[in-house]
Amino acid sequence: MAEKGTISIHTENIFPIIKKFLYSDHEIFLRELVSNAVDATQKLKRLSSLGELKEEIGDTTVEVSFDKEKKTITVRDRGIGMTAEEVKKYINQIAFSGAAEFVEKFKDKGDAKDIIGKFGLGFYSAFMVAKEVELITKSYQEGAEAAKWTCDGSTEFEITTADKEDRGTEVILHIADDSEEFLDEWRIKSILDKYCKFLPVPVKFGTREEQVEDGKDKDDKPKYKSVTKDRIINDTEPLWTKAPADLKDEDYLKFYRELYPMSEDPLFWIHLNVDYPFNLTGILYFPKAKTDFEVQKNKIQLYSRQVFITDEVKDVVPEFLMLLHGVIDSPDIPLNVSRSYLQSDSSVKKINNHITKKVADKLGELFKNDRTSYESKWDDIGIFVKYGMLSEEKFYEKAKDFALLKTLDDKFFTLDEYKEHVKTNQEDKDKNLVYLYTSDPAKQDTYIQAAKSKSYDVLLMNGIIDSHFVNFLEQKLEKTQLKRVDADTMDKLIDKDEKIESVLSKDEEEKVKEIFEKAVNNKNMNISVESLSPDEMPVTITMSEFMRRMKDMAKMGGGGYAMMGHMPDQFDLTINGNHAIIGKILRAKKDEKKQQLAKQAYDLAMLSQNMLSGSDLTNFIKRSIELAGE
Ligand SMILES: Nc1ncnc2c1ncn2[C@@H]1O[C@H](COP(=O)(O)OP(=O)(O)OP(=O)(O)O)[C@@H](O)[C@H]1O
């Protein structure tokens, strides 16, 4: 039998178009062919289990091989095989129409690159690297005749009978001149490692040497000999396919090290296992807080029935969990569609929601069962929790019970507990609770000490996400304000309307203000004289919470705040009229002395805000020496 024919598709020559589109991803041809081989093997196993296979199933290892001389790569399976009729149907029609559809859909689209690697081009992808493809196959059906199909990627094909003893399919690619890079052991191995590492049927590529015991030597010590064994490149039962109840912590850690060999052990993990309303398995690991470099490297891997698809899991995994590691396997994730479709796809949305819920439940459970250990991990997991609360309302609803606030003395409180903790001492005259925080304990120490002298509690908010989190908490918590310790003088930060009598008369206050205006000579300082406690600093420089947050937003490129970025920094300079030094300044005989002391008090305030530098700092040091010498 020999039959020539033309494949009936509309697009004249799909080959060059596909080749162009998939420029960077030619390597997926191997994934496609090996997964077809695996599919055919699994179909056979199913038939066998249904009693429909008349012969022994035998060894079903899929084999990948290459021949540098002949310039071929071969994928061979012992699966169900095809009859000549089936080849015409499945290869000529289905495989080619799939490819034609791909071209039709994407030839005018700018986002073609976006879907590369996500579109299972199937059998046709062989033509990305081969100038000719031979397929020799024999069906499992009794008395089936082997068939050979050849095609050069055009719409012409040829089918003949073939000599093939055993059941299954062999696909031989005659590699094109511009794809000879694939005729390389290392290259093929690395493609198999990437895409086929967890396929459910053993895949052999080459051989390996193994040392096995071979009797004893004269001293009765075991002797070893080297034997050549098949090199199986995959683990057919990866951890995520197993029942969580059968697994130990050590199994999860071992699997993590296998996935990310150079990484530190993770903090904990979540085994996902859903049957309904969609299918999803996987393991998500919480890593220790990482440097950017490592975050980039260790991404979550997405599989579909154990075939690696991509590590770009955007849209499938909620954004705040993108920093997690691990694998997700779902046949329900549509891989052959464009990004915008993926975002609106209902099963993707459900998967996304499910993952969010599972992660929240796991964190809640850890918190409840072992709070001490949970607290010890907070520095690493806090960022996920805060980011999650900020970005997903549903997550916030759960996380508000296990999100922690950390104080400067390394104590942890839930939101409710913290409210109780500061309720009596940190309520202002309008019955608002004021939470004080520091973003930099070393730089803001003067202010922290001032807060402590009033027995106020100070929260540590020095993470990269904390400036957003502070805003967010304020929106969520009722009658609660958050203020950085240096946002005002201590008396004003939590304004309890406790009036302190001023030792200065109105006249004297005016005079003090004039002296300072001259000494400071900076229009970005709003100078005022207040009657504070004599223990507070003589001069305090603050930037209001509102002003600073606006500035922060502008720095981060927040939409409407851009103009704030161009405004000069405005500070409040508060002179404590009740401080002894201010009295001394007023009483000084000479103007020169008044200026010297005012400048000194001002510079001290600048210093406590880390704002003193350059010639101002030099002058301050000189003046300090002079004053010390007096
Ligand atoms: N090694 C094989 N053994 C038996 N049948 C095969 C083999 N390879 C391909 N086929 C048949 O050819 C059909 C088309 O294959 P192709 O890879 O193009 O598409 P697919 O596997 O159905 O889908 P996908 O686009 O996801 O790969 C398959 O559905 C299968 O019936």
XYZ file of C-alpha atoms and ligand atoms in Angstrom:
661
model
C 0.000 0.000 0.000
C 1.277 3.467 -0.834
C -0.915 6.487 -0.774
C -0.108 10.076 -1.456
C -2.484 12.810 -0.516
C -3.044 16.434 0.282
C -4.050 17.574 3.689
C -7.209 19.607 3.405
C -6.639 22.828 5.206
C -7.206 26.363 4.084
C -3.938 27.940 4.961
C -1.513 27.232 2.153
C 1.692 26.891 4.043
C 1.476 27.006 7.795
C 4.972 25.841 8.415
C 6.926 29.081 7.933
C 4.375 31.065 9.868
C 4.488 28.781 12.863
C 8.228 28.668 12.725
C 8.369 32.420 12.866
C 5.873 32.709 15.712
C 7.500 30.197 17.911
C 10.952 31.548 17.344
C 12.130 31.426 20.909
C 10.356 28.309 21.936
C 11.281 25.671 19.416
C 12.256 23.315 22.178
C 8.648 22.568 23.077
C 8.472 20.120 20.134
C 9.987 17.536 22.449
C 7.466 18.185 25.189
C 4.650 17.737 22.683
C 5.954 14.504 21.201
C 6.845 12.954 24.539
C 3.463 13.874 25.997
C 1.723 12.334 22.994
C 3.748 9.178 23.627
C 2.782 9.247 27.293
C -0.897 9.833 26.424
C -0.862 6.860 24.047
C 0.714 4.717 26.784
C -1.847 5.721 29.341
C -4.676 5.058 26.930
C -3.249 1.592 26.492
C -3.079 1.040 30.222
C -6.690 2.057 30.554
C -7.708 -0.392 27.815
C -5.712 -3.082 29.539
C -7.383 -2.446 32.862
C -10.746 -2.696 31.108
C -9.684 -6.093 29.767
C -9.644 -4.878 26.173
C -6.014 -5.615 25.480
C -5.421 -9.107 24.167
C -1.641 -9.164 24.580
C 0.700 -8.593 27.510
C 1.233 -4.903 28.177
C 5.012 -5.415 28.653
C 7.517 -2.639 29.223
C 5.918 0.693 28.357
C 8.941 2.935 28.834
C 8.932 5.819 26.359
C 12.300 6.278 24.717
C 13.912 9.404 23.359
C 17.072 8.964 21.284
C 19.099 10.850 18.740
C 21.597 10.101 15.994
C 24.104 12.822 15.273
C 25.272 11.201 12.021
C 21.827 10.662 10.547
C 20.623 13.934 12.069
C 17.536 12.423 13.611
C 15.701 12.581 16.934
C 13.322 9.719 17.679
C 10.512 9.401 20.201
C 9.254 5.854 20.610
C 6.391 4.534 22.681
C 4.655 1.232 23.255
C 1.229 2.776 23.570
C -1.964 2.165 21.598
C -0.466 2.975 18.204
C -2.608 3.873 15.203
C -3.973 2.130 12.124
C -3.439 3.807 8.744
C -7.004 5.089 8.917
C -6.336 6.578 12.347
C -3.164 8.239 11.140
C -5.138 9.940 8.415
C -7.772 11.015 10.887
C -5.642 12.031 13.856
C -2.481 13.251 12.240
C -3.688 14.647 8.925
C -6.868 16.144 10.217
C -6.665 16.827 13.925
C -3.000 17.669 14.269
C -2.917 19.831 11.162
C -6.184 21.557 11.749
C -4.985 22.446 15.258
C -1.920 24.049 13.760
C -3.943 25.843 11.104
C -6.297 27.167 13.728
C -3.374 28.454 15.707
C -2.097 30.425 12.748
C -5.531 31.781 11.925
C -6.041 32.951 15.467
C -2.731 34.552 16.044
C -1.247 35.680 12.798
C -2.420 39.282 13.201
C -2.089 39.476 16.945
C 0.644 41.411 18.585
C 0.531 39.221 21.665
C 1.625 36.065 19.865
C 4.748 35.964 21.996
C 2.630 35.974 25.091
C 1.014 32.669 24.304
C 4.120 30.964 23.096
C 4.779 27.899 25.144
C 1.252 27.951 26.454
C -0.280 26.698 23.266
C -0.041 22.962 22.822
C 0.776 22.874 19.150
C 0.837 19.146 19.405
C 2.270 16.892 16.802
C 2.727 19.663 14.278
C 5.330 21.391 16.430
C 7.762 18.727 15.132
C 8.054 20.858 12.016
C 9.584 23.700 13.991
C 12.826 21.739 14.000
C 12.414 19.004 11.360
C 12.486 19.221 7.598
C 10.849 15.836 7.386
C 8.903 13.711 9.852
C 8.358 9.966 9.688
C 5.770 8.286 11.862
C 5.810 4.501 12.026
C 3.012 3.007 14.036
C 1.187 -0.201 14.813
C -2.130 -0.302 16.572
C -2.806 -2.455 19.640
C -5.787 -3.954 17.811
C -5.488 -7.590 16.872
C -4.156 -8.178 13.358
C -3.423 -4.481 12.814
C -0.988 -3.622 10.052
C 1.828 -1.218 10.716
C 1.724 2.065 8.798
C 4.322 4.641 7.913
C 3.472 8.268 7.314
C 5.928 10.819 5.948
C 5.591 14.519 5.449
C 7.920 17.447 4.856
C 5.769 20.054 6.577
C 3.971 21.057 3.434
C 0.389 19.982 2.948
C 1.511 16.834 1.070
C 1.894 13.506 2.839
C 2.529 9.855 2.016
C 1.293 6.725 3.741
C 2.678 3.238 3.150
C 2.609 -0.038 5.004
C 5.599 -0.654 7.207
C 7.550 -3.383 8.914
C 7.049 -2.980 12.595
C 6.925 -5.902 14.960
C 5.787 -4.399 18.191
C 2.849 -2.244 19.125
C 3.234 1.504 19.480
C 4.518 4.547 17.639
C 7.894 5.830 16.581
C 8.246 9.429 15.470
C 11.495 10.169 13.645
C 12.421 13.787 13.073
C 14.931 14.609 10.340
C 16.344 17.719 11.864
C 16.501 20.835 9.675
C 19.880 22.475 9.054
C 19.025 25.510 11.182
C 18.011 23.348 14.141
C 21.059 21.164 14.499
C 21.651 22.593 17.978
C 19.063 20.042 19.130
C 21.287 17.138 18.061
C 23.117 17.361 21.326
C 22.851 15.126 24.336
C 23.071 17.907 26.874
C 20.481 19.997 25.077
C 17.954 17.186 24.787
C 18.539 16.185 28.400
C 17.934 19.703 29.610
C 14.689 20.017 27.622
C 13.487 16.709 29.037
C 14.446 17.801 32.542
C 12.492 20.985 32.128
C 9.257 19.652 30.678
C 9.141 15.934 31.295
C 10.622 15.515 34.750
C 7.361 14.424 36.354
C 5.567 12.648 33.500
C 3.525 9.662 34.703
C 5.197 7.083 32.417
C 8.951 6.340 32.571
C 10.912 8.164 29.873
C 14.304 6.813 28.931
C 17.072 8.900 27.428
C 20.430 7.156 27.042
C 22.020 5.081 29.716
C 23.820 5.539 32.989
C 26.407 3.534 34.893
C 25.531 2.082 38.252
C 27.772 0.380 40.786
C 26.264 -2.875 42.019
C 27.571 -5.423 44.496
C 29.375 -8.322 42.889
C 30.314 -10.926 45.487
C 33.104 -10.532 48.047
C 36.833 -10.044 47.721
C 39.463 -12.160 49.529
C 39.060 -10.058 52.707
C 35.344 -10.730 52.584
C 34.630 -7.109 51.681
C 31.877 -6.480 49.096
C 33.070 -6.073 45.514
C 31.365 -3.767 43.069
C 30.970 -3.801 39.328
C 29.676 -1.216 36.937
C 26.475 -2.042 35.058
C 24.818 -0.006 32.363
C 21.203 0.889 33.048
C 18.533 2.863 31.260
C 18.632 6.502 32.226
C 15.071 7.324 33.273
C 14.734 11.072 33.323
C 11.476 11.378 35.241
C 9.843 10.736 38.583
C 6.523 9.176 37.587
C 4.855 9.775 40.937
C 5.833 13.262 42.061
C 4.903 14.227 45.574
C 1.890 16.322 44.686
C 0.121 13.312 43.168
C 0.279 11.439 46.466
C -2.136 11.603 49.377
C -1.035 14.132 52.026
C -1.834 11.592 54.751
C 0.891 9.302 53.414
C 3.587 11.958 53.487
C 6.016 13.115 56.133
C 7.665 16.513 56.567
C 10.904 15.020 55.323
C 9.214 14.048 52.014
C 8.112 17.618 51.445
C 11.541 19.001 52.269
C 13.232 16.491 49.993
C 10.935 17.404 47.136
C 11.595 21.097 47.718
C 15.336 20.517 47.530
C 14.810 18.600 44.318
C 12.868 21.505 42.811
C 15.160 24.256 44.067
C 18.535 22.671 44.780
C 20.411 25.749 45.962
C 17.787 27.103 48.334
C 17.335 27.263 52.048
C 14.594 25.011 53.414
C 11.112 26.506 53.311
C 9.166 27.533 56.403
C 6.102 25.399 55.722
C 3.918 24.229 52.867
C 0.389 23.625 51.721
C -0.651 20.540 49.834
C -3.470 21.446 47.450
C -5.888 18.737 46.440
C -9.182 19.604 44.764
C -11.505 17.441 42.651
C -14.519 19.644 42.389
C -15.569 22.006 40.830
C -12.204 21.913 39.129
C -9.196 19.718 39.233
C -6.116 20.932 40.979
C -3.224 19.424 42.846
C -0.003 20.971 43.949
C 2.272 21.961 46.761
C 2.981 25.556 47.663
C 5.967 26.308 49.842
C 6.490 29.411 51.937
C 10.134 30.395 51.532
C 12.171 32.387 53.992
C 12.145 36.080 53.030
C 14.419 36.214 50.032
C 16.632 38.555 48.202
C 15.251 39.716 44.857
C 17.653 37.490 43.053
C 16.301 34.322 44.577
C 12.705 35.359 44.191
C 13.318 35.702 40.489
C 14.906 32.313 40.275
C 12.524 30.090 42.186
C 9.184 30.449 40.599
C 6.034 28.411 41.017
C 5.838 25.844 38.245
C 2.629 25.161 36.419
C 1.877 21.651 35.163
C -0.974 20.118 33.260
C -1.274 16.410 33.984
C 2.341 16.318 35.085
C 3.618 18.025 31.915
C 5.505 21.225 32.687
C 3.832 24.165 31.005
C 5.364 27.338 32.346
C 6.629 29.146 35.392
C 4.703 32.273 34.484
C 1.790 31.651 36.783
C 0.458 35.189 36.758
C -3.367 35.158 36.770
C -3.549 31.579 38.001
C -1.973 32.312 41.359
C -3.074 35.457 43.218
C -0.440 38.110 42.805
C 0.401 38.295 46.489
C 1.337 34.650 46.453
C 3.679 34.858 43.497
C 6.579 34.872 45.924
C 5.720 31.371 47.024
C 7.489 28.372 45.542
C 6.267 24.979 44.420
C 4.074 23.373 41.787
C 0.497 23.564 40.638
C -0.985 20.932 38.386
C -4.341 21.414 36.737
C -5.764 20.095 33.499
C -8.472 22.735 33.883
C -6.216 25.673 33.225
C -6.656 26.611 29.602
C -3.167 26.808 28.221
C -3.961 27.518 24.657
C -5.510 30.922 25.022
C -4.321 34.453 25.271
C -3.629 36.233 28.518
C -6.714 38.457 28.482
C -8.888 35.399 28.111
C -7.094 33.669 30.943
C -7.891 36.534 33.289
C -11.607 36.307 32.658
C -11.759 32.528 32.518
C -14.035 31.283 35.258
C -12.036 28.204 36.194
C -8.897 30.308 36.504
C -10.797 32.654 38.813
C -12.033 29.743 40.891
C -8.529 28.326 41.132
C -7.252 31.695 42.193
C -9.914 31.978 44.910
C -9.298 28.478 46.090
C -5.585 29.036 46.497
C -6.241 32.246 48.422
C -8.618 30.439 50.750
C -6.276 27.500 51.306
C -3.352 29.741 52.118
C -5.467 31.736 54.568
C -6.733 28.559 56.229
C -3.230 27.176 56.571
C -1.913 30.359 58.140
C -4.887 30.484 60.497
C -4.244 26.906 61.510
C -0.537 27.519 62.168
C -1.375 30.555 64.235
C -3.919 28.664 66.307
C -1.920 25.505 66.818
C 1.498 26.892 67.588
C 1.578 30.602 68.120
C 5.191 30.699 69.268
C 6.429 29.087 66.100
C 4.114 31.279 64.021
C 5.542 34.389 65.678
C 9.067 33.209 65.029
C 8.224 33.024 61.315
C 6.400 36.319 61.185
C 9.352 38.300 59.826
C 9.287 36.042 56.774
C 5.570 35.525 56.275
C 4.419 38.993 57.319
C 5.030 40.314 53.833
C 2.680 37.753 52.232
C 0.015 38.315 54.819
C 0.155 42.099 54.574
C 0.279 42.072 50.795
C -2.632 39.637 50.741
C -4.688 41.792 53.087
C -4.017 44.832 50.944
C -4.892 43.167 47.674
C -7.711 40.721 48.376
C -10.698 41.552 50.525
C -11.518 37.868 51.028
C -8.044 37.228 52.337
C -8.253 40.241 54.624
C -11.448 38.882 56.162
C -9.585 35.780 57.283
C -6.182 37.314 57.895
C -7.381 40.028 60.251
C -7.454 37.354 62.945
C -3.903 36.132 62.439
C -2.065 39.176 61.138
C 0.409 40.372 63.726
C 1.684 43.749 64.775
C 5.225 43.696 66.076
C 6.312 46.180 68.705
C 9.737 47.627 69.259
C 10.254 45.249 72.167
C 9.714 42.258 69.864
C 6.270 41.483 71.185
C 3.511 40.359 68.839
C -0.150 41.277 68.990
C -3.133 40.520 66.781
C -5.125 43.573 65.728
C -7.688 42.978 68.458
C -5.084 42.327 71.121
C -3.193 45.476 70.240
C -6.290 47.574 70.574
C -6.753 46.238 74.084
C -3.081 46.785 74.822
C -2.992 50.514 74.092
C -6.608 51.388 74.826
C -6.087 52.968 78.218
C -3.011 55.044 77.498
C -3.217 56.006 73.833
C -6.643 57.500 73.379
C -6.839 61.147 72.408
C -9.356 63.749 73.459
C -11.717 62.790 70.613
C -11.695 59.140 71.682
C -9.506 58.123 68.771
C -6.917 55.477 69.417
C -3.484 56.516 68.228
C -1.011 53.804 67.259
C 2.551 55.067 67.146
C 5.054 53.460 64.849
C 8.617 53.818 63.709
C 9.949 53.088 60.259
C 13.565 53.332 61.359
C 14.305 52.779 65.038
C 17.909 54.003 64.822
C 17.112 57.273 63.069
C 13.966 58.024 65.036
C 15.399 57.148 68.431
C 14.954 60.598 70.000
C 11.251 60.453 69.242
C 10.951 56.824 70.353
C 12.489 57.723 73.702
C 10.051 60.616 74.026
C 7.165 58.197 73.392
C 8.541 55.735 75.905
C 8.832 58.434 78.563
C 5.065 58.710 78.300
C 4.737 54.907 78.410
C 3.421 54.866 74.877
C 3.903 51.719 72.846
C 5.729 51.917 69.505
C 5.118 49.543 66.610
C 7.866 48.504 64.244
C 6.828 49.212 60.665
C 10.048 48.981 58.728
C 9.139 46.487 55.999
C 8.946 47.396 52.338
C 5.186 47.089 52.344
C 4.564 48.821 55.664
C 3.926 52.337 54.428
C 0.974 50.940 52.446
C -0.060 48.753 55.317
C -0.215 51.719 57.687
C -2.617 53.524 55.336
C -4.636 50.395 54.946
C -4.969 49.696 58.661
C -6.191 53.185 59.241
C -8.968 52.658 56.697
C -9.936 49.343 58.195
C -9.728 50.032 61.918
C -12.432 52.111 63.462
C -11.552 55.357 65.225
C -7.868 54.585 64.985
C -5.040 56.694 63.640
C -1.504 55.631 62.932
C 1.236 58.187 63.406
C 4.940 57.901 62.978
C 6.729 58.821 66.203
C 8.300 61.873 64.611
C 5.088 63.256 63.095
C 4.575 65.799 65.859
C 5.732 66.722 69.322
C 4.798 63.986 71.787
C 2.108 66.108 73.453
C 0.425 66.661 70.111
C 0.838 63.166 68.688
C -1.731 61.892 71.118
C -3.537 65.068 71.997
C -5.189 64.512 75.334
C -6.043 68.170 75.738
C -3.872 68.434 78.803
C -3.026 72.106 78.909
C 0.397 72.948 80.251
C 0.732 76.497 81.467
C 3.195 78.580 79.520
C 6.003 80.205 81.471
C 6.296 82.812 78.731
C 4.023 85.771 78.156
C 2.507 86.313 74.705
C 5.056 89.034 74.149
C 7.948 86.801 75.042
C 6.613 84.051 72.754
C 6.608 86.557 69.887
C 10.171 87.558 70.686
C 11.341 83.915 70.786
C 9.705 83.306 67.438
C 11.497 86.312 65.891
C 14.868 85.185 67.246
C 14.385 81.743 65.766
C 13.087 83.017 62.426
C 16.304 84.939 62.042
C 18.525 82.093 63.243
C 16.821 79.411 61.138
C 16.288 81.502 58.025
C 14.476 78.748 56.154
C 11.070 79.325 54.606
C 10.285 75.608 54.619
C 10.119 75.614 58.415
C 6.799 76.611 59.954
C 7.919 78.007 63.263
C 5.644 78.053 66.291
C 6.108 78.429 70.030
C 4.201 75.965 72.231
C 4.046 75.335 75.915
C 5.199 71.739 76.188
C 6.474 69.780 79.119
C 9.906 71.096 80.221
C 11.269 67.556 79.643
C 10.595 67.631 75.927
C 13.251 68.877 73.514
C 13.697 72.669 73.367
C 13.168 72.533 69.599
C 11.528 69.711 67.660
C 11.382 69.284 63.907
C 8.559 67.159 62.553
C 6.820 66.507 59.279
C 3.119 65.929 59.625
C 1.867 62.380 59.095
C -0.314 63.613 56.226
C 2.449 65.489 54.460
C 4.911 62.627 54.809
C 2.498 60.014 53.521
C 1.712 62.163 50.490
C 5.406 62.497 49.826
C 5.893 58.745 50.213
C 3.099 58.057 47.757
C 4.581 60.476 45.245
C 7.927 58.708 45.562
C 6.287 55.398 44.837
C 4.645 56.899 41.777
C 1.114 56.843 43.170
C -1.296 58.320 40.561
C -2.613 61.648 41.811
C 0.257 62.408 44.132
C 2.850 63.164 41.482
C 2.662 66.919 42.066
C 3.481 66.406 45.740
C 6.853 65.101 44.714
C 7.818 68.488 43.326
C 6.814 70.414 46.417
C 9.628 71.295 48.798
C 9.610 69.411 52.098
C 7.621 71.406 54.653
C 8.519 70.896 58.285
C 7.038 72.043 61.555
C 9.546 73.548 63.919
C 8.120 73.625 67.405
C 9.838 75.666 70.083
C 9.150 74.476 73.591
C 8.572 77.758 75.464
C 8.777 75.928 78.779
C 12.270 74.597 78.234
C 15.034 76.164 80.287
C 17.196 76.884 77.236
C 14.483 79.062 75.686
C 14.388 81.153 78.856
C 18.156 81.437 78.677
C 17.958 82.615 75.050
C 15.430 85.294 75.974
C 17.507 86.507 78.862
C 20.795 86.628 76.954
C 22.123 90.165 76.857
C 23.620 90.320 73.414
C 21.788 89.603 70.173
C 24.788 87.659 69.018
C 24.452 85.292 71.985
C 20.707 84.868 71.384
C 21.422 83.861 67.790
C 24.194 81.498 68.791
C 21.996 79.645 71.310
C 18.969 79.559 68.985
C 21.098 78.166 66.162
C 22.482 75.568 68.535
C 19.007 74.450 69.650
C 17.847 74.354 66.044
C 20.836 72.316 64.907
C 20.257 69.814 67.707
C 16.728 69.329 66.439
C 18.048 68.955 62.892
C 20.542 66.417 64.158
C 17.893 64.307 65.812
C 16.091 64.113 62.458
C 19.309 63.251 60.608
C 18.995 66.438 58.630
C 22.249 68.105 59.537
C 25.006 67.851 56.966
C 27.661 69.736 55.025
C 28.689 73.196 56.222
C 25.754 73.255 58.679
C 27.251 70.234 60.402
C 30.741 71.765 60.398
C 29.418 74.994 61.892
C 27.485 73.079 64.495
C 30.602 71.241 65.605
C 32.622 74.485 65.785
C 29.891 76.191 67.766
C 29.565 73.222 70.145
C 33.282 73.434 70.889
C 33.027 77.174 71.532
C 30.037 76.680 73.854
C 31.744 73.878 75.729
C 34.746 76.119 76.261
C 32.712 78.917 77.847
N 2.449 8.650 19.827
C 1.146 8.572 19.493
N 0.475 7.420 19.623
C -0.841 7.341 19.305
N -1.558 8.361 18.852
C -0.938 9.561 18.693
C 0.434 9.733 19.001
N 0.768 11.002 18.730
C -0.352 11.605 18.303
N -1.388 10.759 18.266
C -2.771 11.044 17.859
O -2.763 12.237 17.099
C -3.679 13.183 17.658
C -3.179 14.582 17.405
O -2.033 14.836 18.171
P -1.642 16.296 18.635
O -0.462 16.191 19.475
O -1.526 17.154 17.441
O -2.883 16.779 19.403
P -3.413 16.349 20.832
O -2.413 15.514 21.527
O -4.786 15.768 20.641
O -3.572 17.736 21.550
P -2.446 18.772 22.005
O -2.598 19.933 21.094
O -2.792 19.092 23.402
O -1.119 18.118 21.893
C -3.761 12.790 19.128
O -4.970 13.205 19.701
C -3.653 11.285 19.062
O -4.904 10.702 18.795
